[in-house]
PDB file of C-alpha atoms in Angstrom:
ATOM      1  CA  UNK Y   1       0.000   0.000   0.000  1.00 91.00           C
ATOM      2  CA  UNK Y   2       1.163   3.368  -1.274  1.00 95.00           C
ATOM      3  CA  UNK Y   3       0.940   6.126   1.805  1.00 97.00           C
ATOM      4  CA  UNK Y   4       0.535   8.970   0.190  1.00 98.00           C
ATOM      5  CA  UNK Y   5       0.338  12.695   1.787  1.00 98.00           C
ATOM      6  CA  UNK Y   6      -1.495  15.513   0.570  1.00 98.00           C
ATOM      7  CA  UNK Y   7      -0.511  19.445   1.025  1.00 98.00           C
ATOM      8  CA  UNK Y   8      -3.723  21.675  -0.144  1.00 97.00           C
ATOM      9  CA  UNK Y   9      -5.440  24.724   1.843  1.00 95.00           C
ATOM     10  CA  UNK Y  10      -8.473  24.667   0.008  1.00 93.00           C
ATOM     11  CA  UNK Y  11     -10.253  21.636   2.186  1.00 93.00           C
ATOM     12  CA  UNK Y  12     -13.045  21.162  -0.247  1.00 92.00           C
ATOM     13  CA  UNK Y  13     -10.023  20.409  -2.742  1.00 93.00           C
ATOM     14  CA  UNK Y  14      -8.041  18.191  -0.636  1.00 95.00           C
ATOM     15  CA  UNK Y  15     -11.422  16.367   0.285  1.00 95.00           C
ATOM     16  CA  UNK Y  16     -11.886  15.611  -3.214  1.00 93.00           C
ATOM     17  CA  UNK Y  17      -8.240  14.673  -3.876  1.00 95.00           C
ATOM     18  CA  UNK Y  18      -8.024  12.288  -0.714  1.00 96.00           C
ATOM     19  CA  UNK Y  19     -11.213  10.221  -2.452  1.00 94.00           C
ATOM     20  CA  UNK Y  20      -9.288  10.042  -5.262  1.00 94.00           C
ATOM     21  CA  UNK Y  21      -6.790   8.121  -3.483  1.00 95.00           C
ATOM     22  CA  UNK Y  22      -9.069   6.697  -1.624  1.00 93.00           C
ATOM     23  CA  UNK Y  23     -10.678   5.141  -4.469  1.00 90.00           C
ATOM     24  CA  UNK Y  24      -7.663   3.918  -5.941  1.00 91.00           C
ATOM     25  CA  UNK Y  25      -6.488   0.404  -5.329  1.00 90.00           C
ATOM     26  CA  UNK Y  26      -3.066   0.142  -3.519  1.00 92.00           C
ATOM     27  CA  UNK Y  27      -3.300   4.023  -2.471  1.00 96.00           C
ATOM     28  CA  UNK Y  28      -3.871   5.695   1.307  1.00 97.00           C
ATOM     29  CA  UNK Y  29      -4.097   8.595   2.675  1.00 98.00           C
ATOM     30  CA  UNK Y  30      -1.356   9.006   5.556  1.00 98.00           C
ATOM     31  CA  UNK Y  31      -1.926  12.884   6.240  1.00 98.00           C
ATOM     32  CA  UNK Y  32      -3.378  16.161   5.285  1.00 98.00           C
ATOM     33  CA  UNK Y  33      -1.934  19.497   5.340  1.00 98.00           C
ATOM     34  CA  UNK Y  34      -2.578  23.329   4.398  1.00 97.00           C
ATOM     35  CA  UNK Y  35       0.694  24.284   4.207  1.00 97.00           C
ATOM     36  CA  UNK Y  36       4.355  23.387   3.919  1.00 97.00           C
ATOM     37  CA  UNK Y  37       5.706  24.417   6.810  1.00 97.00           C
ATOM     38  CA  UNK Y  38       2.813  21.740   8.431  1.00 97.00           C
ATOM     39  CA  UNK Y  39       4.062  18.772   6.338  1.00 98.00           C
ATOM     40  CA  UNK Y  40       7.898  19.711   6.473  1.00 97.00           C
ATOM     41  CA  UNK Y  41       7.815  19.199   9.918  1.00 97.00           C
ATOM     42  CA  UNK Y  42       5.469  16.061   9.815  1.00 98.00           C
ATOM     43  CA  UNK Y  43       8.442  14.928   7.156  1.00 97.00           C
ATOM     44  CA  UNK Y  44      10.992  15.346  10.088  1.00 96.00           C
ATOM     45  CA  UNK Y  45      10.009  12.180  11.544  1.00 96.00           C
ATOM     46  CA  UNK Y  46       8.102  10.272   8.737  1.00 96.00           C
ATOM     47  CA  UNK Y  47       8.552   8.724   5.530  1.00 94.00           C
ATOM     48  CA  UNK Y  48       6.173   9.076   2.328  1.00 96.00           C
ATOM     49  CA  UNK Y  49       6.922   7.781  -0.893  1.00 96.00           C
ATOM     50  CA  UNK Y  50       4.385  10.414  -2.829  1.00 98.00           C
ATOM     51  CA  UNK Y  51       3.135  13.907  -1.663  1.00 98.00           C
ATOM     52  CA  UNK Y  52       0.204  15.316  -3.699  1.00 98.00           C
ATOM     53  CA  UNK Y  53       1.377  19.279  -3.698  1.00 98.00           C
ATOM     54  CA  UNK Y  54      -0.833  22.367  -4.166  1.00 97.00           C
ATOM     55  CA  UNK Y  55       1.512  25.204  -5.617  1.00 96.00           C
ATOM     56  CA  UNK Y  56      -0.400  28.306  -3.837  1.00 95.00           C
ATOM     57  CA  UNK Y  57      -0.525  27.283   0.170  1.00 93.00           C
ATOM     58  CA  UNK Y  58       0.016  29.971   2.916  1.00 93.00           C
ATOM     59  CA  UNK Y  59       3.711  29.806   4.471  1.00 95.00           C
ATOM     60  CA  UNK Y  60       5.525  28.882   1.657  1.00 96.00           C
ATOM     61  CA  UNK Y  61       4.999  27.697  -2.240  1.00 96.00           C
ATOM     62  CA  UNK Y  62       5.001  25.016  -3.736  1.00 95.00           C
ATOM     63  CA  UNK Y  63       8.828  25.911  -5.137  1.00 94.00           C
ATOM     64  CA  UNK Y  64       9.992  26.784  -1.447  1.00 95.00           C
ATOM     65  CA  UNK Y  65       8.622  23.712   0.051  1.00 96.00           C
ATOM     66  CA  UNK Y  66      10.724  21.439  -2.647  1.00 94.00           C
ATOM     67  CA  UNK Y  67      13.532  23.104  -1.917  1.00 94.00           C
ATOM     68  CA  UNK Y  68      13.510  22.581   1.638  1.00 94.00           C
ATOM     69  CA  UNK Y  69      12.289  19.374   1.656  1.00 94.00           C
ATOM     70  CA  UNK Y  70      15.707  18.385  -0.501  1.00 91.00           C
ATOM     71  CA  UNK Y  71      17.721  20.209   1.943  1.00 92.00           C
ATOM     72  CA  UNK Y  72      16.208  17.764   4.135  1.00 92.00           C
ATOM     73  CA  UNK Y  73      18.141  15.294   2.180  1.00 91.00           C
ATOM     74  CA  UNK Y  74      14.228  13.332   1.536  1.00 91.00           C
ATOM     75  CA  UNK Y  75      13.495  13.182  -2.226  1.00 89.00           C
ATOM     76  CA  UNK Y  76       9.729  11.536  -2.532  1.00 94.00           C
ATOM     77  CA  UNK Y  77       7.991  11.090  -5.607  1.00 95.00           C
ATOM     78  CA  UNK Y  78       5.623  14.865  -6.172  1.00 97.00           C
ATOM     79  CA  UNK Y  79       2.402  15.176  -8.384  1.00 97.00           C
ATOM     80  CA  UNK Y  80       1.447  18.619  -8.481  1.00 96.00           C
ATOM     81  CA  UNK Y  81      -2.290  19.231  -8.464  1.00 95.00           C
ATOM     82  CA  UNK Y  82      -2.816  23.643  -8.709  1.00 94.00           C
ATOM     83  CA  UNK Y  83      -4.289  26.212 -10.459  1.00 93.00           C
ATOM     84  CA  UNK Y  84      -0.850  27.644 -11.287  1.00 92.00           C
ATOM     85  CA  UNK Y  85      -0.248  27.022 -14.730  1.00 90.00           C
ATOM     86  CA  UNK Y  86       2.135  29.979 -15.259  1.00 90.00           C
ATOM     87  CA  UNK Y  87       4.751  28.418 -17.942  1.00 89.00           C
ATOM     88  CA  UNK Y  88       7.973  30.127 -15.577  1.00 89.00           C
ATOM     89  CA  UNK Y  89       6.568  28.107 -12.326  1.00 91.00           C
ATOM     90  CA  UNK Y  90       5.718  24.705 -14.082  1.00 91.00           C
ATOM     91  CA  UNK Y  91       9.322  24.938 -15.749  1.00 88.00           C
ATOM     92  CA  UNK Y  92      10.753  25.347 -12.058  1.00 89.00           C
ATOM     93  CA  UNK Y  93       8.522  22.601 -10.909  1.00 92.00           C
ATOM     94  CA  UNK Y  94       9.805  20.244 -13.634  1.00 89.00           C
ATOM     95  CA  UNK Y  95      13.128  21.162 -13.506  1.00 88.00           C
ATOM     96  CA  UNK Y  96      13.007  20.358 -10.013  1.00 90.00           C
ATOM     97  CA  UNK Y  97      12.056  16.683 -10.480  1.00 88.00           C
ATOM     98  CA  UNK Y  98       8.154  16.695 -10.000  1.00 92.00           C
ATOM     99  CA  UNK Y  99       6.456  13.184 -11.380  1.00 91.00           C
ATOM    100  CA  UNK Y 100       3.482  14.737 -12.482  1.00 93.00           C
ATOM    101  CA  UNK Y 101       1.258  18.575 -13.225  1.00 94.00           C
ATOM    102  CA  UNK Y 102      -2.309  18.725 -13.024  1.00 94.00           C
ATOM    103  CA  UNK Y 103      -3.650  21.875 -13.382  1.00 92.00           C
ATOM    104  CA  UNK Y 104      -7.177  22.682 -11.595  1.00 90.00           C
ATOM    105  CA  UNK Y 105     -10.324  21.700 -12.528  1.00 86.00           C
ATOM    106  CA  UNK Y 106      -9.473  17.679 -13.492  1.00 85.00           C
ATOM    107  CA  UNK Y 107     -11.425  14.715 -14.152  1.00 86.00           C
ATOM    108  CA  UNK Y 108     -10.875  11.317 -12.002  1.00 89.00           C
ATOM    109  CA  UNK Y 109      -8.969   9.637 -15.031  1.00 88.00           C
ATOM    110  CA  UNK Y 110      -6.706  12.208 -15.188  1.00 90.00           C
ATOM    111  CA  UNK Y 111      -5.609  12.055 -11.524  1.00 93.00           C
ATOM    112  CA  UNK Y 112      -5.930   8.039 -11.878  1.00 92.00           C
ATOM    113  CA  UNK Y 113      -3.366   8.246 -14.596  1.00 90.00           C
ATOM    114  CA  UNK Y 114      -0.651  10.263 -12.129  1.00 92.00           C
ATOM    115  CA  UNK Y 115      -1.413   7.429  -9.595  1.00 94.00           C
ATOM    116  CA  UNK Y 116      -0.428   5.291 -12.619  1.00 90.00           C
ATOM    117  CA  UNK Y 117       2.532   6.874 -13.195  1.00 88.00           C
ATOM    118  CA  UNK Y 118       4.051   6.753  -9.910  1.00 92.00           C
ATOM    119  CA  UNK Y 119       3.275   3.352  -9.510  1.00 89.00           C
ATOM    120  CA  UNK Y 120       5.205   2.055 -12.231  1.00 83.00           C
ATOM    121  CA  UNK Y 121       8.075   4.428 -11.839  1.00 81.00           C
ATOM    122  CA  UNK Y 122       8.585   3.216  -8.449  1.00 80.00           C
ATOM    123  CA  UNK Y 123       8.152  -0.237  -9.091  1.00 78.00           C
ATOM    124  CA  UNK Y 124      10.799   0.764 -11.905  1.00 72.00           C
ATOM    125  CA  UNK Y 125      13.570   1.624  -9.903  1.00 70.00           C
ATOM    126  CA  UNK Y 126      12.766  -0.478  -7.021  1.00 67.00           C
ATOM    127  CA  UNK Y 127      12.773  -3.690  -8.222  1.00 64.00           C
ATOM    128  CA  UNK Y 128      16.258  -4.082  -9.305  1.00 64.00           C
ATOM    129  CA  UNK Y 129      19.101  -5.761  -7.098  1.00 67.00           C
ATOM    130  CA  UNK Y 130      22.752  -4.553  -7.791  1.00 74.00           C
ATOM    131  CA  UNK Y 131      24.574  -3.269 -10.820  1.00 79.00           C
ATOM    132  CA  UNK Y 132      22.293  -2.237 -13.796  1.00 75.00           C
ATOM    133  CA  UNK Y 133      24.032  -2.423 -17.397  1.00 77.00           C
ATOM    134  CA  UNK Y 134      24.264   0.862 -19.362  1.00 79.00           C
ATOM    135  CA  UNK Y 135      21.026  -0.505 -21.404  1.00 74.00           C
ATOM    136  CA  UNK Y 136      18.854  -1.328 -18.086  1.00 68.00           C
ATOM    137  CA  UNK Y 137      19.892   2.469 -17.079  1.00 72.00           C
ATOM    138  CA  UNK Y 138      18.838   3.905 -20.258  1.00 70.00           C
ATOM    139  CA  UNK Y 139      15.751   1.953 -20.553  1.00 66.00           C
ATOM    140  CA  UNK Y 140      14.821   3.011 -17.034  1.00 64.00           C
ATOM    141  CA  UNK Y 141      15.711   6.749 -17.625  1.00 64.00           C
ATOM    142  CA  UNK Y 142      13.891   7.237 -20.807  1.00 61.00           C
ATOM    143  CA  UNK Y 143      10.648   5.597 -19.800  1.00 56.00           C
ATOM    144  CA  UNK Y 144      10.761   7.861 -16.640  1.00 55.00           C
ATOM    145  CA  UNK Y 145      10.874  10.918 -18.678  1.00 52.00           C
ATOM    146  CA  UNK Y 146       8.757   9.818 -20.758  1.00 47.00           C
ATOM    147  CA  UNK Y 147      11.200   9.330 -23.843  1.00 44.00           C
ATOM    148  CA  UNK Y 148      11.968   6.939 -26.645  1.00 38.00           C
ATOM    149  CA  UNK Y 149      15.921   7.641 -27.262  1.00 38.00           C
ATOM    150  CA  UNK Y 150      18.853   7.389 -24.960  1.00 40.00           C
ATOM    151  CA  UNK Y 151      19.956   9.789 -22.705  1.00 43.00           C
ATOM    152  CA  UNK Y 152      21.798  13.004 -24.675  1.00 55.00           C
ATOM    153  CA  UNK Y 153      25.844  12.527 -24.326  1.00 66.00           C
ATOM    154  CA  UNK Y 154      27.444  15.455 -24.022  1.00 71.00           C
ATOM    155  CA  UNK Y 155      29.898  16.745 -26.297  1.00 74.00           C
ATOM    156  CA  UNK Y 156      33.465  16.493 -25.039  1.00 76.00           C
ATOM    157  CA  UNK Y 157      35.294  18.400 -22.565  1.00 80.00           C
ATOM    158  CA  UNK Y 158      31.546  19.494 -20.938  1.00 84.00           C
ATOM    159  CA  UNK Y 159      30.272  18.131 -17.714  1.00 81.00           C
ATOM    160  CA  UNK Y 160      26.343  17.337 -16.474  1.00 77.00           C
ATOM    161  CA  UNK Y 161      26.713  19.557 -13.550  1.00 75.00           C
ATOM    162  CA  UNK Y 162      27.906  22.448 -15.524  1.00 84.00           C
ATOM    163  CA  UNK Y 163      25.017  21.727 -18.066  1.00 84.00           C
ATOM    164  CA  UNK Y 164      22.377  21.255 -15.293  1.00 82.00           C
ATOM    165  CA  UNK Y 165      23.138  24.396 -14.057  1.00 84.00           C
ATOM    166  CA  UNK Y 166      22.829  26.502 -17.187  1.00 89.00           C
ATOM    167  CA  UNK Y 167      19.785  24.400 -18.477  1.00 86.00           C
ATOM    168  CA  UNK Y 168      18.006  25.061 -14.709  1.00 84.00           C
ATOM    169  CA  UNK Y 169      18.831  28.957 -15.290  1.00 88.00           C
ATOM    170  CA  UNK Y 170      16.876  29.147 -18.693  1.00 89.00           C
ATOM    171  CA  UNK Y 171      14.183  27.163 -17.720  1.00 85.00           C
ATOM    172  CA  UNK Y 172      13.507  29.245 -14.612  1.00 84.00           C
ATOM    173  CA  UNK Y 173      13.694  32.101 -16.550  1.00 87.00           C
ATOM    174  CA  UNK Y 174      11.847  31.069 -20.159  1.00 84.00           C
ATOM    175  CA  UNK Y 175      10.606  34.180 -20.706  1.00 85.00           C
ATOM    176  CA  UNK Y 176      13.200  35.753 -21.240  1.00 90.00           C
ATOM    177  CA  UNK Y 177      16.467  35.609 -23.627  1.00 92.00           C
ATOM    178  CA  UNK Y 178      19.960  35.979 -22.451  1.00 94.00           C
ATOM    179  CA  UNK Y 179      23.122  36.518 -23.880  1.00 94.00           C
ATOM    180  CA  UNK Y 180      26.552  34.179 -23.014  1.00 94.00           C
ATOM    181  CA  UNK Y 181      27.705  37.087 -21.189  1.00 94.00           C
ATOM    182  CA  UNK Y 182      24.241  37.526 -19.262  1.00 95.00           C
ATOM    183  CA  UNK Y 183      23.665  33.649 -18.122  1.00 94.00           C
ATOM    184  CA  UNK Y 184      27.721  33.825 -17.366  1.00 93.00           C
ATOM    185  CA  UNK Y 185      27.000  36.324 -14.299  1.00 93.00           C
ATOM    186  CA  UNK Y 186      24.074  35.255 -13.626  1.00 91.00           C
ATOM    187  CA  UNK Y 187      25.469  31.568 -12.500  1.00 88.00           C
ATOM    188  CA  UNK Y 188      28.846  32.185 -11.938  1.00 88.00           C
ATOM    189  CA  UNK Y 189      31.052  30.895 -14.737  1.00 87.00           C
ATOM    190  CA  UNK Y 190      33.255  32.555 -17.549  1.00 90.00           C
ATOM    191  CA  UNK Y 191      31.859  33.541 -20.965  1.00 90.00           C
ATOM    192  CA  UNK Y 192      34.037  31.374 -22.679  1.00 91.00           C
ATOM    193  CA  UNK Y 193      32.801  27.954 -20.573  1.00 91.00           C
ATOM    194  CA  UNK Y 194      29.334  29.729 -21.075  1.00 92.00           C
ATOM    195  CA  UNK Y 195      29.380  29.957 -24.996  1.00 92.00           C
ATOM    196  CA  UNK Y 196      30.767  26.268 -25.770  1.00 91.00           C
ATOM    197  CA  UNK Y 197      27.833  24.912 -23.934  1.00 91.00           C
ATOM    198  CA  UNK Y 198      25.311  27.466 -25.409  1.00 92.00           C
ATOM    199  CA  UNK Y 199      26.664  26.455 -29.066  1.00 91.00           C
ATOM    200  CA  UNK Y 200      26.065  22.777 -27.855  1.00 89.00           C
ATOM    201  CA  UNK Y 201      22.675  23.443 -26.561  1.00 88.00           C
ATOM    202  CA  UNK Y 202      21.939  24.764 -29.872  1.00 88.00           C
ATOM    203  CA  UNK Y 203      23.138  21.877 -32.109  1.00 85.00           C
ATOM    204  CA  UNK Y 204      21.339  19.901 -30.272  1.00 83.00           C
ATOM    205  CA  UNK Y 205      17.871  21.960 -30.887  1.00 82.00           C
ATOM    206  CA  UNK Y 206      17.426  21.875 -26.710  1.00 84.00           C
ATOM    207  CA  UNK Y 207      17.977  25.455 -27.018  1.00 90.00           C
ATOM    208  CA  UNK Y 208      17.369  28.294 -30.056  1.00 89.00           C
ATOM    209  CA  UNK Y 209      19.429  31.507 -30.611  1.00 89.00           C
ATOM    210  CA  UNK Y 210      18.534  34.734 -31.996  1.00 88.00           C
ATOM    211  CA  UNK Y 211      20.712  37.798 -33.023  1.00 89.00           C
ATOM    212  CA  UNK Y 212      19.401  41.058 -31.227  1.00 84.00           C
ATOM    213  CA  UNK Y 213      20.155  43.869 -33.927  1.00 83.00           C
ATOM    214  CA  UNK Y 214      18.744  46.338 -31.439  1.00 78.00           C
ATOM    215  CA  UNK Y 215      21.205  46.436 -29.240  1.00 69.00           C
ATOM    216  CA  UNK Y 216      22.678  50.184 -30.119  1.00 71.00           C
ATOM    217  CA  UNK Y 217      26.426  48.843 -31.039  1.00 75.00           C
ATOM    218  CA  UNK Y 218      27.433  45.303 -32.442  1.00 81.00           C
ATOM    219  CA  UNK Y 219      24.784  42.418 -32.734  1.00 87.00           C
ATOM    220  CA  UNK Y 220      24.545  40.081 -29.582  1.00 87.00           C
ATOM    221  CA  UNK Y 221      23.334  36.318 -29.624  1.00 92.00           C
ATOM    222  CA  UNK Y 222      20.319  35.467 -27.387  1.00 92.00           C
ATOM    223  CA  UNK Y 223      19.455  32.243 -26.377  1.00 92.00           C
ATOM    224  CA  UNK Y 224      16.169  30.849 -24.325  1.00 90.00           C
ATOM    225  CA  UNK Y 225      14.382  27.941 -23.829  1.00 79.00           C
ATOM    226  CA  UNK Y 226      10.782  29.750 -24.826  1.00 51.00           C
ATOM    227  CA  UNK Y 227      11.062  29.247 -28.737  1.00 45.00           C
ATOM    228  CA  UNK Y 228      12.403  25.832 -27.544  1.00 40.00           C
ATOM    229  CA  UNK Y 229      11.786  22.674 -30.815  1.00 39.00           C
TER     230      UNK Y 229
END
């Protein structure tokens, strides 16, 4: 059985979302909360392995409460179920590892289907004993994101930390278009290790590029994830 805990302020909402569970073979409802700060410290002694997460809740959002509840070192599985629907915040929701996004008002089968999800993810990674070969890993990673190829391998000379840090940047900030020299003070690195990734991003279509003729002096190269293939 699948405890399961469930952070939403509205109580007619959470009422609805705990029969939901409730109605789901395999699923429980372990606890209800209206806000973060509640469940973080309900966390502090317990384990969950799914929290049903509300983006709007007084105390803290749905981002803050993520972050803190990694700095906790405690990584559960998270299905969002808001009304936010913002592009910026469900970009900093994904890029934060969330398993699913439901956006407010949802049918049953929708909900059903994130229930779904989780389930086989975690039977996924939790049913395997010991070393995995590289084509168990892939497997396992693609059908987690959803995907059909194998992971992207990055060009060399770059690093996955390095890239995870500029990719996080422009997804958090999709509105908007930087140039190497922007994104380069914005998280810390030189414009040179900057650029090579940003020309990788782009071969790869993960990110596009634009010249800005406006700029008053010489053309400058913007890149976002907005206009994104």
């Amino acid at each position: 059985m699948y405890q399961v805990i469930i952070i939403e302020d509205d109580s007619m909402v959470a009422d609805i979302n705990c029969r939901y569970i409730e109605n789901t073979p395999g699923f429980a409802v372990q606890a209800v909360f209206q806000n973060g700060a509640q469940a973080l410290e309900y966390l502090k002694g317990h384990d969950v392995p799914l929290i049903i997460l509300d983006y709007y809740t007084p105390v803290m959002n749905g981002m803050e409460f993520v972050d803190r509840l990694h700095g906790m070192g405690k990584a559960p599985d998270i299905i969002m179920v808001t009304s936010a629907s913002d592009a910026q915040i469900v970009c900093q929701m994904v890029s934060r590892g969330i398993l699913d996004y439901l956006v407010k008002p949802f049918e049953y089968h929708r909900f059903r289907e994130a229930l779904d999800k989780f389930r086989q993810s975690h039977e996924r990674w939790h049913t395997h004993d010991g070393a995995l070969r590289q084509e168990e890993i892939d497997e396992m990673l693609c059908s987690s994101a959803g995907k059909t190829a194998p992971s992207q391998i990055l060009a060399k000379g770059l690093n996955d930390s390095t890239m995870n840090m500029i990719r996080r940047f422009l997804m958090e900030n999709s509105s908007s278009m930087f140039t190497s020299e922007e994104i380069a003070e914005r998280v810390h690195l030189s414009r040179i290790t900057v650029r090579r990734y940003m020309s990788f991003m782009v071969e790869t279509n993960e990110i596009t590029s634009t010249i800005d003729y406006q700029t008053g002096g010489r053309p400058a190269i913007k890149y976002s994830f907005s206009k994104m293939k």
